[in-house]
Coordinates of C-alpha atoms and ligand atoms in Angstrom, one line a residue:
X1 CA -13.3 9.4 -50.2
X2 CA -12.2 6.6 -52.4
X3 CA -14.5 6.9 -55.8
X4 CA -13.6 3.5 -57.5
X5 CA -15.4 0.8 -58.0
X6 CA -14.1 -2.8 -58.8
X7 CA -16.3 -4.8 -60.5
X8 CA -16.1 -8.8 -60.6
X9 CA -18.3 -9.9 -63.8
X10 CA -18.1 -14.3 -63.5
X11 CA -19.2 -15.7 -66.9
X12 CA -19.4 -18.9 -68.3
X13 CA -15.8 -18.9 -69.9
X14 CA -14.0 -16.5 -68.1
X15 CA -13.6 -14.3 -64.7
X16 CA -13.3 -10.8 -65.4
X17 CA -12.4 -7.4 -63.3
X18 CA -13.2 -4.7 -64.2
X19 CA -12.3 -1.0 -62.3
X20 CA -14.7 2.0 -62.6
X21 CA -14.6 5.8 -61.6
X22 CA -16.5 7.7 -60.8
X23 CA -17.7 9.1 -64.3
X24 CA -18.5 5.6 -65.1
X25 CA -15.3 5.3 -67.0
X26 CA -12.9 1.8 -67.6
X27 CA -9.7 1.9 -65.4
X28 CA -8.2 -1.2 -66.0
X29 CA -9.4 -4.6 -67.0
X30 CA -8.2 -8.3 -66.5
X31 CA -9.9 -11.9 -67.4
X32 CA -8.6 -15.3 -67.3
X33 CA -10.2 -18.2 -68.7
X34 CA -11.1 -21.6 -66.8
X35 CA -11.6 -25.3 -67.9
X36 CA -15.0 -26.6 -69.2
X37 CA -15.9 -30.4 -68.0
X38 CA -18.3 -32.4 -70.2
X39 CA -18.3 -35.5 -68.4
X40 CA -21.1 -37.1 -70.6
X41 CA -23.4 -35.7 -73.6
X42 CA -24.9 -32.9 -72.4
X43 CA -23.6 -32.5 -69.0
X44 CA -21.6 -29.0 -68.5
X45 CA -19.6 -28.4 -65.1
X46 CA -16.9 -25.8 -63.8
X47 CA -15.2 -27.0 -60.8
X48 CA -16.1 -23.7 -57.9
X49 CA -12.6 -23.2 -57.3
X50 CA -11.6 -22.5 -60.6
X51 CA -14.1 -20.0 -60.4
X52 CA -13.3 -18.7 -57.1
X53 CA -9.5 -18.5 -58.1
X54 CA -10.2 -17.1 -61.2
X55 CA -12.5 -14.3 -60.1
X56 CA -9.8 -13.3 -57.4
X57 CA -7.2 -13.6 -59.4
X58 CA -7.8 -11.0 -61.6
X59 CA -9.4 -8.6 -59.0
X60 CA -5.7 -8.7 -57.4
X61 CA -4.4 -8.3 -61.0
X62 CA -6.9 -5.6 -62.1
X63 CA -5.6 -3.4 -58.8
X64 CA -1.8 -4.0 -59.2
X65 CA -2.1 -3.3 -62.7
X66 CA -3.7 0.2 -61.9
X67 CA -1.2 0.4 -58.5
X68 CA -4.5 0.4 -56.2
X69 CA -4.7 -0.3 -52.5
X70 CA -7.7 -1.4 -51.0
X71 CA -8.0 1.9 -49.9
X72 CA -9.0 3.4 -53.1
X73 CA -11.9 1.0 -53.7
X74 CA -15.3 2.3 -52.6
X75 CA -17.0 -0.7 -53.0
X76 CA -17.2 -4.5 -54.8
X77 CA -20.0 -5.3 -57.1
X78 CA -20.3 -8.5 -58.2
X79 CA -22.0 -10.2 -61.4
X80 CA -22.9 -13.8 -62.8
X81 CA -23.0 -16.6 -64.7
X82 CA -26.8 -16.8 -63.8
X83 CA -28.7 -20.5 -62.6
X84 CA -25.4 -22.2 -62.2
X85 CA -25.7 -24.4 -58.9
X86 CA -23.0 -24.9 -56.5
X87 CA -23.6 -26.7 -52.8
X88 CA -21.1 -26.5 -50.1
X89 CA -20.1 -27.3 -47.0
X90 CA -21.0 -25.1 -44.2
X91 CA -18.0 -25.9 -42.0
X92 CA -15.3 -26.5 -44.4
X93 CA -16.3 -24.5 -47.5
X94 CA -16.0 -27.5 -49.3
X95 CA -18.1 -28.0 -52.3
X96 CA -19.6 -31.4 -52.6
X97 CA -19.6 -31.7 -56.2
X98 CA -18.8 -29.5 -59.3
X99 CA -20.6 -27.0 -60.1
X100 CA -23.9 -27.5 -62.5
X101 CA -23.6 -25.2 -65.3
X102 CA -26.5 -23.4 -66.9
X103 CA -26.2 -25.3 -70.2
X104 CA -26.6 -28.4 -68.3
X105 CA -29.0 -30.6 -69.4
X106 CA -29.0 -33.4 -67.0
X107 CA -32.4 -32.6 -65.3
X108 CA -34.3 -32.3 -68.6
X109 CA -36.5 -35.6 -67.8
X110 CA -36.7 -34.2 -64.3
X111 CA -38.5 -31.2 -65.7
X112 CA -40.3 -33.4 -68.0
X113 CA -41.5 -35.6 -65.2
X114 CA -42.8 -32.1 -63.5
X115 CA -44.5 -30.9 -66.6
X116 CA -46.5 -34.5 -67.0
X117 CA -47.4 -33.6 -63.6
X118 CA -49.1 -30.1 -64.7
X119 CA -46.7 -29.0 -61.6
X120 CA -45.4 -26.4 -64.1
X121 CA -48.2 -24.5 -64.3
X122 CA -47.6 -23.5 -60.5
X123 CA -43.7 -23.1 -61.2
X124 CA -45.2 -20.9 -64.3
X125 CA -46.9 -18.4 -62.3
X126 CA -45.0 -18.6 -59.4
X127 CA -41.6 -17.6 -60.4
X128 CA -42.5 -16.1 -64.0
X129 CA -40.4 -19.3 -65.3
X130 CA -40.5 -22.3 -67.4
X131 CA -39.9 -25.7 -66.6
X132 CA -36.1 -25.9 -68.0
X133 CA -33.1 -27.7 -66.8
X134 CA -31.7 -24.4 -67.3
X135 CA -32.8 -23.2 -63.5
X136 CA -31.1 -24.0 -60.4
X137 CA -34.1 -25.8 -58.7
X138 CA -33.8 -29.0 -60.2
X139 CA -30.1 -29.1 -60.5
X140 CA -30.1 -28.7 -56.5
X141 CA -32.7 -31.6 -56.3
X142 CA -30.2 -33.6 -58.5
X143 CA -27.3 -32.6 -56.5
X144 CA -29.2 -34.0 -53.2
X145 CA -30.5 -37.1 -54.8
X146 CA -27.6 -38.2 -56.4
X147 CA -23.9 -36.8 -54.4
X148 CA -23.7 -39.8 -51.7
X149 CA -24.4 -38.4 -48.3
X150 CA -25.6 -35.1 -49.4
X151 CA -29.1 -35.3 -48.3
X152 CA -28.4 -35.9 -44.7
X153 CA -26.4 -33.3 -44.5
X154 CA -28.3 -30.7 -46.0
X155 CA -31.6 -32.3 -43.6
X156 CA -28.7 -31.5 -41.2
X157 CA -28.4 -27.8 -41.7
X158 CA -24.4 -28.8 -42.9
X159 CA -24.8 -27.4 -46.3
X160 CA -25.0 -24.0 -48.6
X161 CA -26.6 -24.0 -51.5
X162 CA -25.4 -20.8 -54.1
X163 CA -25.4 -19.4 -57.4
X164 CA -22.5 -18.1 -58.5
X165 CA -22.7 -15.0 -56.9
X166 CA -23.4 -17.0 -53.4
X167 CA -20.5 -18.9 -53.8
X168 CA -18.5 -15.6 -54.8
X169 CA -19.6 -13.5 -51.9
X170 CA -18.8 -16.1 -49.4
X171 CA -15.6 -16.4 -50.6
X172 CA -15.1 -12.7 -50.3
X173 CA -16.2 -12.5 -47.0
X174 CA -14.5 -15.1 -45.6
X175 CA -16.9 -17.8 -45.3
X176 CA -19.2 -14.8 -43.1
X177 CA -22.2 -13.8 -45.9
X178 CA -24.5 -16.3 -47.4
X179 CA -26.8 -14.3 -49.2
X180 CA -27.8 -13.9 -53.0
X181 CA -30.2 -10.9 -54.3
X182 CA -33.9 -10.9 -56.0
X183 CA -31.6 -11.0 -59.4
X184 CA -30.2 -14.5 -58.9
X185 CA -32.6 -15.8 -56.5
X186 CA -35.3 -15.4 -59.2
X187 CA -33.6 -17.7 -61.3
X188 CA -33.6 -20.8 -59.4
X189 CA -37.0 -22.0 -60.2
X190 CA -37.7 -21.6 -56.2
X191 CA -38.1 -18.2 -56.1
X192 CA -41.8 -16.7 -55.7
X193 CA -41.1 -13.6 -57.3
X194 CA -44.2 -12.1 -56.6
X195 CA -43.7 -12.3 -52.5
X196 CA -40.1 -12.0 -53.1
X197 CA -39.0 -15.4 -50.7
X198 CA -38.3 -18.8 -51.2
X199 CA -41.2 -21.1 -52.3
X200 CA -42.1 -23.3 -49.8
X201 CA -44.3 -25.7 -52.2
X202 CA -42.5 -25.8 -54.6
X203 CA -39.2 -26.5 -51.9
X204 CA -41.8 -29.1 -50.8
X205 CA -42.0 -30.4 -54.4
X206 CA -38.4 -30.5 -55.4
X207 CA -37.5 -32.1 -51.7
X208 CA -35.0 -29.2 -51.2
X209 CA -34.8 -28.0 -47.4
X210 CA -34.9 -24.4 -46.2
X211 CA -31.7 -24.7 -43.9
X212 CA -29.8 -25.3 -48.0
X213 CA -30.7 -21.7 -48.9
X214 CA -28.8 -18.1 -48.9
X215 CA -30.6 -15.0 -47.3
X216 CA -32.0 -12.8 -50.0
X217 CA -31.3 -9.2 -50.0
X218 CA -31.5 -6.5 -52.2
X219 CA -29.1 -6.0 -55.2
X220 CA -27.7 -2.5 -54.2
X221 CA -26.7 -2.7 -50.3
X222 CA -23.9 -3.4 -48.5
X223 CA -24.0 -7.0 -47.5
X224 CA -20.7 -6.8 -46.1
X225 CA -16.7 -6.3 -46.5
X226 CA -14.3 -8.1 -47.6
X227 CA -10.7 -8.1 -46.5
X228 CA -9.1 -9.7 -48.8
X229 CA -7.2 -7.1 -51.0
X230 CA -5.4 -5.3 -48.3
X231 CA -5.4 -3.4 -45.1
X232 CA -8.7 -1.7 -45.3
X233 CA -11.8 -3.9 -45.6
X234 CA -13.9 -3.0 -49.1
X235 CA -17.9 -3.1 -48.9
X236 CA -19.4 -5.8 -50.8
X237 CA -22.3 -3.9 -52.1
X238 CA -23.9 -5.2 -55.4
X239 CA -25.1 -8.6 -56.6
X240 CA -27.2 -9.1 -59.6
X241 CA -26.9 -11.9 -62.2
X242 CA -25.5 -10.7 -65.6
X243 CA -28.2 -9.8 -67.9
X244 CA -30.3 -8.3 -65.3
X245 CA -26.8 -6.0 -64.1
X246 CA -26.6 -5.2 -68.6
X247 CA -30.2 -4.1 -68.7
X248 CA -29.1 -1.7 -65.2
X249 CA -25.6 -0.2 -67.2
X250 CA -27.7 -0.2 -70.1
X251 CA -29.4 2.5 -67.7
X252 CA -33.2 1.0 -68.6
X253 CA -35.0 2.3 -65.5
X254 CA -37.8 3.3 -66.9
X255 CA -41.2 0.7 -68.1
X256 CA -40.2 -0.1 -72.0
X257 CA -36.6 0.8 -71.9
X258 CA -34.9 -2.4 -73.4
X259 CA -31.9 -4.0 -74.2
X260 CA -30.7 -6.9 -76.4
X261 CA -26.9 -8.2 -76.2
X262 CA -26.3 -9.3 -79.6
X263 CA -23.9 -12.2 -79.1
X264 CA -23.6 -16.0 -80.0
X265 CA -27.6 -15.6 -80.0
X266 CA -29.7 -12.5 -78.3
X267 CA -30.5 -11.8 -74.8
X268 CA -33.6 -9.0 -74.6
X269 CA -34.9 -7.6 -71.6
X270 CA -37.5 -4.9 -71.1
X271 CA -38.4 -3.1 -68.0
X272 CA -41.9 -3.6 -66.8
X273 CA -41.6 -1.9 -63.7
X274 CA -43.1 -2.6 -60.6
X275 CA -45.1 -5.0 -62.1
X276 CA -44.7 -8.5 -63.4
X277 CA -46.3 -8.8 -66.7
X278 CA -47.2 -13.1 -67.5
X279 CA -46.5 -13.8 -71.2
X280 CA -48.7 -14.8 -73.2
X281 CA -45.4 -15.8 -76.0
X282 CA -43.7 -18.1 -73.8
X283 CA -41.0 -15.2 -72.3
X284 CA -40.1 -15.0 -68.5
X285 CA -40.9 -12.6 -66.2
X286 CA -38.4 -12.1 -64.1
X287 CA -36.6 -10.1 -61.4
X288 CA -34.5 -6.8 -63.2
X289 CA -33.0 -5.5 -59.5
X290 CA -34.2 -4.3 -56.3
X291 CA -32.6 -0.9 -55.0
X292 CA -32.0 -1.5 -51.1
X293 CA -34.1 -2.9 -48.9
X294 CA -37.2 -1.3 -48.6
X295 CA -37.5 -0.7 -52.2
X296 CA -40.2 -2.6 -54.5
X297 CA -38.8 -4.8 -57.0
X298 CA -38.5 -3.8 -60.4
X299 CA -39.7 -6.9 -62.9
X300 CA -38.4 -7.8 -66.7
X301 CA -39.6 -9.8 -69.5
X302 CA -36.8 -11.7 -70.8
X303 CA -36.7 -13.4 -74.1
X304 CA -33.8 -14.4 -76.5
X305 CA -32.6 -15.8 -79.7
X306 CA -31.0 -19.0 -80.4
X307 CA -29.1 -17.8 -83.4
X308 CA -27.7 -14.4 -83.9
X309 CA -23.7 -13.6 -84.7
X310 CA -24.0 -17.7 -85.0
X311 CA -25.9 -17.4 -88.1
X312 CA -22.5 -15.2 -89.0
X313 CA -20.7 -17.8 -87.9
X314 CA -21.9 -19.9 -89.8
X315 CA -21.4 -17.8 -93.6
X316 CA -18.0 -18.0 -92.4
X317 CA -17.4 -21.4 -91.1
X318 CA -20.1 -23.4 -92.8
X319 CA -20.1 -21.7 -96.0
X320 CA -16.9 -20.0 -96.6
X321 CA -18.3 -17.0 -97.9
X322 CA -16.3 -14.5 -95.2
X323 CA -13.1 -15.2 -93.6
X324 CA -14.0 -13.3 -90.6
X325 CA -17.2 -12.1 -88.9
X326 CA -16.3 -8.6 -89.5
X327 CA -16.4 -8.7 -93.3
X328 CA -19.9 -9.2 -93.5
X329 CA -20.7 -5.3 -93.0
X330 CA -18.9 -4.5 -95.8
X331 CA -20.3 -7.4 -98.2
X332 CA -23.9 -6.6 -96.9
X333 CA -23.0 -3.1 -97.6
X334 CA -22.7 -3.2 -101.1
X335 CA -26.1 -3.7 -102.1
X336 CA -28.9 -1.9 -100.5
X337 CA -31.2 -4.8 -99.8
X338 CA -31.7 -7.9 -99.7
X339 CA -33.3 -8.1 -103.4
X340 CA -36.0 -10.0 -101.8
X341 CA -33.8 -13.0 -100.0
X342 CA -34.7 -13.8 -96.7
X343 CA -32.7 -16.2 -94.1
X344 CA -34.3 -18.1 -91.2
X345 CA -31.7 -19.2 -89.4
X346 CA -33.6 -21.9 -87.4
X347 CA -30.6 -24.1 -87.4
X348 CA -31.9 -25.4 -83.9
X349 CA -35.9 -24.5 -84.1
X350 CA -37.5 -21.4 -83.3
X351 CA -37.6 -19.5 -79.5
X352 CA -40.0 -17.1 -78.7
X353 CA -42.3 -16.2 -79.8
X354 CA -42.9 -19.1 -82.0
X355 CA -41.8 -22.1 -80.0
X356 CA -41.3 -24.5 -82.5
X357 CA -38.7 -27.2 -82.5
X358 CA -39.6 -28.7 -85.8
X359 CA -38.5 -25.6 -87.5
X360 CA -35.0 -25.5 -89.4
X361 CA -33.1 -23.0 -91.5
X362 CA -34.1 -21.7 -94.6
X363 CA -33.0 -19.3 -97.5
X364 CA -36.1 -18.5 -99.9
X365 CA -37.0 -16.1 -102.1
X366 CA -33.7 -16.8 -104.7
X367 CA -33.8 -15.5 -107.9
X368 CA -31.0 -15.4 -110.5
X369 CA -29.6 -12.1 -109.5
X370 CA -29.2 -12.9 -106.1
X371 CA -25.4 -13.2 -104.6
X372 CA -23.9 -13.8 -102.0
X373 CA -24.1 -10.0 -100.9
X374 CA -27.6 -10.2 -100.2
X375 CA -27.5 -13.3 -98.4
X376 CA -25.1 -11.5 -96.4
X377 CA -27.5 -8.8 -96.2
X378 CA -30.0 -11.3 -95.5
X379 CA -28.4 -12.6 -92.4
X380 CA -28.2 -9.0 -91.0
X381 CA -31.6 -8.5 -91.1
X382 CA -32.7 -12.2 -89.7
X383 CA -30.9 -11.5 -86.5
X384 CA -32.7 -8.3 -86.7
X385 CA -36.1 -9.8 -87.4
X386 CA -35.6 -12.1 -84.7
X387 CA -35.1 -9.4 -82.2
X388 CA -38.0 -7.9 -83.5
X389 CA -40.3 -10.8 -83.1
X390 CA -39.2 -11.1 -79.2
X391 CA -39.6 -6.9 -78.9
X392 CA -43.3 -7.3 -80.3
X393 CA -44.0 -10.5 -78.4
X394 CA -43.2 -8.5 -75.0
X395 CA -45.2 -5.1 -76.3
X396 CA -48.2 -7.3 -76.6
X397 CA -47.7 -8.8 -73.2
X398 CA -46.8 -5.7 -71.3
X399 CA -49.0 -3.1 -73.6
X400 CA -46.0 -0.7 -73.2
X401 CA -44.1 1.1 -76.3
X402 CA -40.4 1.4 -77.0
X403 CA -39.1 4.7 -77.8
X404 CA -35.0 3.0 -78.2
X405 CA -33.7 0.2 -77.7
X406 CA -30.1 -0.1 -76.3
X407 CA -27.7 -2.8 -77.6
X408 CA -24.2 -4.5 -76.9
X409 CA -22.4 -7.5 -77.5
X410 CA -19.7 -8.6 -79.9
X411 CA -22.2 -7.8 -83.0
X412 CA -23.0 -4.4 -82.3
X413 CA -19.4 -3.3 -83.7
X414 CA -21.4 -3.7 -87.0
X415 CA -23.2 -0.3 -87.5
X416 CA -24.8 -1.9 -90.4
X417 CA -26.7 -4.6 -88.2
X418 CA -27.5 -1.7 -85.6
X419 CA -29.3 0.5 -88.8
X420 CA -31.3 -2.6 -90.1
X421 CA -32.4 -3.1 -86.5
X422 CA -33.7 0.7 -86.2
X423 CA -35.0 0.7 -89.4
X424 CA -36.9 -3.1 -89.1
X425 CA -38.1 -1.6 -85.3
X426 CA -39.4 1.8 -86.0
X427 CA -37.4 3.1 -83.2
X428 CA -34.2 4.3 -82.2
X429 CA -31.5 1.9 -81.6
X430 CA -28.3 3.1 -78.7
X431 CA -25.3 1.7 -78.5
X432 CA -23.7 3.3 -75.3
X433 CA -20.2 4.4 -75.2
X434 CA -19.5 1.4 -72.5
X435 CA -20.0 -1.6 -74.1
X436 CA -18.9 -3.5 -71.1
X437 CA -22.3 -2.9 -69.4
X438 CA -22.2 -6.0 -67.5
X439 CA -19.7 -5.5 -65.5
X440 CA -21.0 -1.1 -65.5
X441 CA -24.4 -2.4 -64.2
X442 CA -22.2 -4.1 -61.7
X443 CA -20.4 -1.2 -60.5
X444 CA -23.7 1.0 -60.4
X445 CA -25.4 -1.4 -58.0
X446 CA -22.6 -0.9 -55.7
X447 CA -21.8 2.3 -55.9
X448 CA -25.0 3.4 -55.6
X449 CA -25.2 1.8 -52.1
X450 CA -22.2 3.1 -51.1
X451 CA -23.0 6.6 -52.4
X452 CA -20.4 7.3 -55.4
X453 CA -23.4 8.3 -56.8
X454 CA -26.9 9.5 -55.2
X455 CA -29.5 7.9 -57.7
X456 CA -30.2 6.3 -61.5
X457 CA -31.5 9.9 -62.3
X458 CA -27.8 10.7 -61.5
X459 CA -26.5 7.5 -63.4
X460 CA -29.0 8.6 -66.6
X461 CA -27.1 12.2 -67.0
X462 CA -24.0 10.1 -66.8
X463 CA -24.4 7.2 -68.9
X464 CA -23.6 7.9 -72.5
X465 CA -24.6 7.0 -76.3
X466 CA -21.4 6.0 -79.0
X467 CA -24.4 6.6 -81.1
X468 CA -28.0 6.3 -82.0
X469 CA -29.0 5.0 -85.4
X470 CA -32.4 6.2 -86.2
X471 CA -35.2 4.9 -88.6
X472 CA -34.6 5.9 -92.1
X473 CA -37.3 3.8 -93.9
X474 CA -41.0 4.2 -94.2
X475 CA -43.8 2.2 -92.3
X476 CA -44.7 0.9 -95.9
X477 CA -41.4 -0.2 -96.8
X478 CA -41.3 -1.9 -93.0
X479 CA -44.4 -3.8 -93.2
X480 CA -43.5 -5.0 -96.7
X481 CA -40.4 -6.4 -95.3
X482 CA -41.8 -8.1 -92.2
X483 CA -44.4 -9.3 -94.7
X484 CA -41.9 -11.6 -96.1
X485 CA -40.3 -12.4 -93.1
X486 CA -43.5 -13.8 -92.2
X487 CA -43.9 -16.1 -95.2
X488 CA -40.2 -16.8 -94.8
X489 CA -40.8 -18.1 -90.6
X490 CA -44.0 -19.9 -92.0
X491 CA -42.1 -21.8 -94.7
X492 CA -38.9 -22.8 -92.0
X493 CA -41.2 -24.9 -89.9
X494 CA -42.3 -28.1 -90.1
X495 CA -39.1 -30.0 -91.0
X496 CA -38.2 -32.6 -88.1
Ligands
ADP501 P1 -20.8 -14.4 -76.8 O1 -20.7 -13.6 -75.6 O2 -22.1 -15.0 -77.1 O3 -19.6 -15.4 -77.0 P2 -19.9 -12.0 -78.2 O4 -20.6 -10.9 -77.6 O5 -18.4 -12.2 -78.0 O6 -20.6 -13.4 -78.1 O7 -20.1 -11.8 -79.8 C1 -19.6 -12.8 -80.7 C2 -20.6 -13.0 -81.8 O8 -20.8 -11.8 -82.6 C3 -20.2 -14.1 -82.8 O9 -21.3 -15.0 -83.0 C4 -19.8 -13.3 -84.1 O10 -20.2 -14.1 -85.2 C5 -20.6 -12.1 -84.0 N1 -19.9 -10.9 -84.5 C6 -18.7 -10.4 -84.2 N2 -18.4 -9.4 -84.9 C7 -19.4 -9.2 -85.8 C8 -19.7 -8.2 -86.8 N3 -18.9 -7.2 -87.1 N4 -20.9 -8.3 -87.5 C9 -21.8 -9.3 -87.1 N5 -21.6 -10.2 -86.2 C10 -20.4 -10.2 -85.5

């Protein structure tokens, strides 16, 4: 029985592929970039066939490389770029406009219109979202509004709407599957995710029609086949968008397992289980997976940081004081704290759980001695704070406790940032031996429906740790330390 499974992880830059076996272990990978359009401030697109081309281009490439047939793939699972809005024609497969990135902001005053309403409140408890221009809903309202024609046709039953993994799927099958899962849907801003369908007041709201919309399944099932990479037809089998599919390689299947991706800035989920926990901090609750039809849905609380490796970034870029984002590990690691120096790296406000846009960076607590190693140091433990601040914010919402929290990203090469983190948490902190758990979530959605393996307990004994950095400070040294983080947040706000 063919074990492998290929993997199709669409982000925002680039489309990767990525092959699995059946211990969970990296075959072969491929990725290939695609344009950015900015056609005014603030507007982000990606034209769908770059993305579509992309995607299958380095599937094809991914399975030459490793001299794979079709035959040898069990099953596709795909992952995503999440929100991004795409709308289609039915007949033609024929988008009618670029695709509306996440980033986008162009329905801000569209949200803004909703909240003066009080309309968000209903969005709020709803779909477990806020009113952003991030989410698809509004984007799709623009899209009909505004793309000549458009609305007719979609009154008309003529169009698809998709998120990326929609579009993706179709594609794959040949024009035959429009379906999303819980994942994706629940990020549209039209998803109720407590009855797990479409909204039809808020559809009513935003003026979208039911005819636009993809069926919504499960994220582990298979949806369909697709025979595109050779004689025998391969089972399309998981969908989930790509920090829901990291927190499922990350293995959290368990209430208070979490993870955080410590890129650019943070993304931290934390499994709440069958239940969806409001926040009282301004996260989102929000749809982790569903495991085959007749399963309940598992729920997250999702919260992230602006700034985190930026803040590194920025020592390097801004300031000059490391020539690559590597070198500050061994600068921070030459003194063994801070020496009381403390960085808020506000540089665009505060997220949760402080929601405060008239905050800014700050560096207090200088004194002659200090140097530049601390504020290295410093910077280390801010993006740690941060992550602690969102950790304690979803604790307090969900009354659960974390035991470990798993991490990846481009920052968690740093051993020194992951030891900080434990010690600031007062728990465990796992990086796993696959960092690519994207794309691994991926794979485990669909091989899970297609029976490479028989459960998560299964996937659990699988999954492994690189390693686990444990607490070595005292609860006396921690609360002095997020003592003057404290002051330190309180004296960053208040400056625009
Ligand atoms: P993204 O997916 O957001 O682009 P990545 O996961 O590729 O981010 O991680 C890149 C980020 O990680 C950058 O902001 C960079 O400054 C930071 N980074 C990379 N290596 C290190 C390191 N060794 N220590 C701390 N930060 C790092």
């Amino acid at each position: 029985m063919a074990e492998i499974i290929l993997a199709l992880d669409q982000g925002t830059t680039s489309s990767r592929a990525i092959l699995f076996d059946a211990g969970g272990r990296i075959l072969g990978t491929a990725q290939r970039e695609f344009p950015q359009y900015y056609p005014k401030p603030g507007w982000v697109e990606h034209n769908p066939a770059d993305i579509w081309e992309t995607q299958f281009e380095v599937a094809a490439e991914v399975m030459n490389n490793a001299k794979l047939h079709s035959e040898s793939i069990a099953a596709i699972g795909v992952t995503n770029q999440r929100e991004t809005t795409i709308i289609w024609d039915r007949k033609t497969g024929e988008p009618i406009y670029n695709a509306i990135v996440w980033q986008c902001r162009r329905t801000a005053p569209m949200c803004e219109q909703l909240k003066a309403e009080g309309f968000d409140t209903i969005i709020r408890e709803k779909t477990g979202l806020v009113t952003d221009a991030y989410f698809s809903g509004t984007k799709i309202a623009w899209l009909l509004e505004n793309v000549p024609g458009a609305r007719a046709k979609a009154e008309a039953g003529e169009l698809a709407f998709g998120t990326v993994d929609t579009w993706l799927l179709w594609n794959l099958s040949g024009g035959s599957l429009h379906i999303t899962d819980v994942s994706n849907a629940a990020r549209t801003l039209i998803f109720n995710i407590h009855t797990g369908d479409w909204d039809d007041e808020i559809l009513a709201k935003l003026r979208i029609p039911h005819s636009l919309l993809p069926e919504v399944r499960s994220s582990s099932e298979v949806y369909g086949e697709s025979v595109l990479f050779g004689a025998k037809p391969i089972p399309l089998a998981g969908d989930a968008g790509d920090q829901q599919a990291a927190t499922f390689g990350q293995v959290c299947y368990q209430p208070g397992l979490a993870k955080n991706t410590y890129g650019t800035g943070c993304f931290l989920l934390m499994n709440t289980g069958e239940k969806p926990v409001p926040s009282n901090a301004g996260l989102l609750t929000t749809v982790a997976w569903q495991l085959g039809k007749n399963q309940p849905m598992i729920y997250v609380l999702e919260g992230s940081v602006f700034i985190a490796g930026a803040a590194v970034q920025w020592l390097r870029d801004e300031l000059g004081m490391i020539s690559s984002a590597g070198e500050i590990e061994t600068l921070a690691a030459t003194v063994k704290d801070s020496n009381g120096v403390y960085i808020v790296p506000a540089f665009v406000g505060l997220g949760a759980p402080y929601w405060d846009s008239s905050a800014r960076g700050t560096i207090v607590g200088l004194t002659r001695g200090a140097n530049k190693c601390h504020i290295a140091r410093a910077t280390l433990e801010a993006i740690a704070f941060q992550s602690l601040d969102v950790i304690t914010a979803m604790l307090q919402d969900s009354q659960l406790t974390i035991d470990t929290l798993r991490v990846d990203g481009g920052a968690t090469k740093n051993d020194l940032l992951l030891q900080i983190q434990a010690d600031i948490l007062g728990a465990a902190v796992e990086r796993p031996a696959v960092t690519e758990t994207t794309a691994l979530g991926a794979a485990y959605l669909a091989g899970l429906a297609v029976g490479v393996w028989k459960s998560t307990d299964e996937l659990s004994q699988q999954w492994k740790i690189d390693h686990t950095f444990e607490p070595t400070i005292g609860d006396d040294q921690r609360q002095a330390m997020l003592a003057g983080w404290r002051k330190a947040v309180e004296k960053s706000r208040g400056w625009a």
